[in-house]
Coordinates of C-alpha atoms in Angstrom, one line a residue:
Chain N
D221 CA 93.8 100.1 95.8
S222 CA 94.2 96.3 96.2
G223 CA 91.0 95.7 97.9
V224 CA 92.5 94.4 100.9
T225 CA 91.9 96.5 104.3
Q226 CA 94.0 96.7 107.2
T227 CA 93.5 98.2 110.7
P228 CA 95.0 100.2 112.0
K229 CA 97.6 101.9 110.1
H230 CA 99.8 102.3 112.9
L231 CA 100.2 100.9 116.5
I232 CA 102.6 102.1 119.2
T233 CA 102.6 100.3 122.4
A234 CA 105.0 99.2 125.2
T235 CA 107.0 95.9 125.7
G236 CA 104.9 93.0 127.2
Q237 CA 101.6 94.0 125.7
R238 CA 99.4 92.3 123.3
V239 CA 97.8 93.9 120.3
T240 CA 95.2 92.4 117.3
L241 CA 95.9 93.3 113.7
R242 CA 92.8 93.1 111.5
C243 CA 92.8 92.4 107.9
S244 CA 89.5 92.2 105.4
P245 CA 90.4 90.4 102.3
R246 CA 89.1 91.1 98.8
S247 CA 85.6 90.2 98.2
G248 CA 85.4 86.4 97.2
D249 CA 89.3 85.4 98.1
L250 CA 89.4 82.9 100.7
S251 CA 92.9 82.7 101.4
V252 CA 94.4 85.3 103.6
Y253 CA 98.4 85.4 104.4
W254 CA 100.2 87.3 106.8
Y255 CA 103.5 88.6 106.3
Q256 CA 106.1 90.6 108.5
Q257 CA 108.4 93.2 107.0
S258 CA 111.6 94.2 108.8
L259 CA 114.5 96.1 107.7
D260 CA 116.9 93.1 108.5
Q261 CA 114.8 90.1 107.5
G262 CA 112.7 91.6 104.5
L263 CA 109.3 90.3 104.0
Q264 CA 108.7 86.9 105.7
F265 CA 105.4 84.8 105.6
L266 CA 104.0 84.1 109.1
I267 CA 100.8 82.1 108.6
Q268 CA 98.0 81.7 105.9
Y269 CA 94.1 80.7 106.5
Y270 CA 91.9 79.2 103.5
N271 CA 88.1 79.5 104.2
G272 CA 88.7 79.5 108.2
E273 CA 91.4 76.6 108.5
E274 CA 95.1 77.1 109.2
R275 CA 96.6 76.1 105.9
A276 CA 100.4 76.8 106.1
K277 CA 102.7 77.9 109.0
G278 CA 106.1 80.2 108.3
N279 CA 108.2 81.7 110.6
I280 CA 105.8 82.6 113.3
L281 CA 106.5 82.9 116.8
E282 CA 104.7 81.0 119.6
R283 CA 103.7 84.6 121.2
F284 CA 101.7 85.1 117.9
S285 CA 98.6 83.8 116.8
A286 CA 95.9 84.1 114.0
Q287 CA 92.6 83.3 113.0
Q288 CA 90.2 83.5 110.0
F289 CA 86.4 84.4 110.9
P290 CA 83.5 83.0 108.9
D291 CA 83.0 86.4 107.3
L292 CA 86.5 85.7 106.1
H293 CA 88.2 88.4 107.7
S294 CA 91.4 87.6 109.6
E295 CA 92.9 88.7 112.9
L296 CA 96.7 88.5 113.8
N297 CA 97.3 88.5 117.5
L298 CA 100.7 89.3 118.9
S299 CA 101.4 88.8 122.6
S300 CA 104.1 89.6 124.9
L301 CA 105.7 92.3 122.6
E302 CA 109.1 92.8 122.4
L303 CA 111.3 95.7 120.8
G304 CA 112.3 93.2 117.7
D305 CA 108.7 92.8 116.9
S306 CA 108.5 96.2 115.6
A307 CA 107.8 95.9 112.0
L308 CA 105.3 96.2 109.3
Y309 CA 102.7 93.9 109.0
F310 CA 101.3 92.9 105.7
C311 CA 98.0 91.0 104.9
A312 CA 97.6 89.3 101.5
S313 CA 94.8 87.5 99.9
S314 CA 94.0 85.4 97.2
V315 CA 91.3 83.3 95.6
A316 CA 91.5 79.5 95.9
P317 CA 90.7 77.7 92.4
A318 CA 91.1 74.1 91.8
G319 CA 94.6 74.3 90.9
G320 CA 97.2 76.8 90.1
Q321 CA 99.0 79.6 92.1
E322 CA 96.6 82.8 92.3
T323 CA 97.8 86.4 92.6
Q324 CA 98.3 87.7 96.2
Y325 CA 97.3 91.2 96.7
F326 CA 98.7 92.9 99.9
G327 CA 96.9 95.4 102.0
P328 CA 98.6 98.7 103.2
G329 CA 99.8 97.1 106.1
T330 CA 100.0 98.0 109.9
R331 CA 103.2 99.7 111.4
L332 CA 103.9 98.3 114.6
L333 CA 106.2 100.3 117.0
V334 CA 107.2 98.7 120.1
L335 CA 108.6 101.0 122.9
Chain O
G67 CA 113.0 75.2 102.2
E68 CA 112.8 77.8 99.3
N69 CA 115.5 80.4 99.4
V70 CA 115.4 83.5 96.9
E71 CA 118.3 85.5 96.2
Q72 CA 118.2 89.2 94.7
H73 CA 120.7 91.3 93.0
P74 CA 121.4 94.3 93.1
S75 CA 120.3 95.5 96.2
T76 CA 120.4 99.3 94.9
L77 CA 120.3 100.2 91.3
S78 CA 120.5 103.7 89.7
V79 CA 119.5 104.2 86.0
Q80 CA 119.0 107.6 84.1
E81 CA 115.5 108.2 82.9
G82 CA 114.7 106.5 79.7
D83 CA 117.7 103.8 80.4
S84 CA 116.7 100.2 81.2
A85 CA 116.8 98.6 84.4
V86 CA 117.4 94.8 85.1
I87 CA 116.9 92.9 88.5
K88 CA 117.8 89.2 88.5
C89 CA 116.7 86.6 91.4
T90 CA 117.6 82.9 91.9
Y91 CA 115.7 80.6 93.5
S92 CA 116.5 77.0 95.3
D93 CA 113.3 74.9 95.0
S94 CA 112.9 73.4 91.7
A95 CA 109.1 72.5 92.5
S96 CA 108.6 76.4 92.7
N97 CA 106.2 77.1 89.8
Y98 CA 105.2 80.9 90.3
F99 CA 107.2 83.9 90.1
P100 CA 105.7 87.5 90.7
W101 CA 107.4 90.7 91.3
Y102 CA 106.2 93.2 93.5
K103 CA 106.7 97.2 93.6
Q104 CA 106.7 98.8 96.7
E105 CA 106.3 102.5 97.4
L106 CA 107.0 104.3 100.6
G107 CA 104.4 103.8 103.1
K108 CA 102.5 101.3 100.6
G109 CA 102.1 97.7 100.5
P110 CA 103.5 95.8 97.7
Q111 CA 101.6 95.8 94.5
L112 CA 102.0 93.2 91.8
I113 CA 103.6 94.4 88.6
I114 CA 103.9 91.1 86.6
D115 CA 104.3 87.4 87.3
I116 CA 105.1 84.3 85.7
R117 CA 104.4 80.8 86.0
S118 CA 106.8 78.0 85.0
N119 CA 105.2 76.7 81.9
V120 CA 106.5 79.9 79.9
G121 CA 110.0 81.3 79.5
E122 CA 109.0 85.1 79.1
K123 CA 106.1 87.6 79.8
K124 CA 105.9 90.9 78.7
D125 CA 103.4 93.9 79.8
Q126 CA 104.2 97.3 78.2
R127 CA 107.7 98.3 79.4
I128 CA 107.9 95.4 82.0
A129 CA 109.1 92.1 80.9
V130 CA 110.1 89.0 83.2
T131 CA 112.1 85.9 82.0
L132 CA 112.5 82.6 83.5
N133 CA 115.1 80.0 83.4
K134 CA 113.8 77.1 84.8
T135 CA 117.1 74.7 84.4
A136 CA 119.4 77.7 86.1
K137 CA 116.5 78.3 88.5
H138 CA 116.7 82.1 88.0
F139 CA 114.5 84.8 86.8
S140 CA 114.6 88.5 85.8
L141 CA 112.8 91.8 85.6
H142 CA 113.3 94.3 82.8
I143 CA 111.9 97.4 82.8
T144 CA 112.6 99.7 79.6
E145 CA 112.6 103.6 79.0
T146 CA 112.5 103.9 83.0
Q147 CA 110.8 107.0 84.0
P148 CA 111.0 108.8 87.6
E149 CA 107.7 107.2 88.7
D150 CA 109.4 103.9 88.6
S151 CA 111.7 104.7 91.4
A152 CA 110.6 102.2 94.4
V153 CA 111.7 98.8 96.1
Y154 CA 111.4 95.8 93.8
F155 CA 110.9 92.4 95.3
C156 CA 111.1 89.0 93.3
A157 CA 109.1 86.1 95.1
A158 CA 108.8 82.3 94.6
S159 CA 106.0 80.0 95.6
I160 CA 106.7 77.3 98.1
G161 CA 106.2 74.3 96.1
H162 CA 103.5 73.7 93.3
S163 CA 100.3 72.8 94.9
G164 CA 98.7 75.8 94.5
N165 CA 97.6 79.0 96.6
T166 CA 101.0 78.5 98.7
P167 CA 102.8 81.3 100.3
L168 CA 105.7 83.3 98.6
V169 CA 109.3 83.3 99.6
F170 CA 110.5 87.0 98.7
G171 CA 114.0 88.4 97.8
K172 CA 115.3 91.1 99.9
G173 CA 114.4 93.8 97.6
T174 CA 116.2 96.3 95.2
R175 CA 115.8 99.9 95.6
L176 CA 115.7 101.4 92.1
S177 CA 116.2 105.2 91.7
V178 CA 115.4 106.8 88.3
I179 CA 117.5 109.8 87.7
A180 CA 115.7 112.6 85.7

């Protein structure tokens, strides 16, 4: 158990709908990362938040958005869903020291199926 | 941007043999290289990592080597066991400023045959 929690574990929805995925980082971790894992694209970075502020953006579609709340949990919002959005969505967290690269710990993921 | 290539995509070994997975990266500024193991239905789990100021790191049956000049790094698993069967991912940090996202290889499906 990494200490990162994600809800829900599974989500089935229809095209055009909107869903919200939730992530609680490990206690004390300030950085949250969202990754998408699909069969053809592998694990791809979407977006990073650090202590409530957006820190880095990757291959995130405009239909997707995220935020990190004062209690450091994060939500990933996916709207106008398409069949191709079906994937595993992972959240990872790390501490943020003054310098250096800290380990990212991954949650168990949310499996999204768009029908 | 950073690009990470991983080989092979599948690997089968006999129990007790060694397994080697290789990765190359493109951005010379990358300075952190973790390896993750992912079992079916679970999230990636860190098994070992290496920073650019060292060339090799070992943890029991697992070792990682890094060649910064050639921009490649490898995972070595010795005395493989059936429970080592999983998908393994290499990754590289984007840049070197700290707490940066990771770019992942496509993964290697390792099967250890008893």
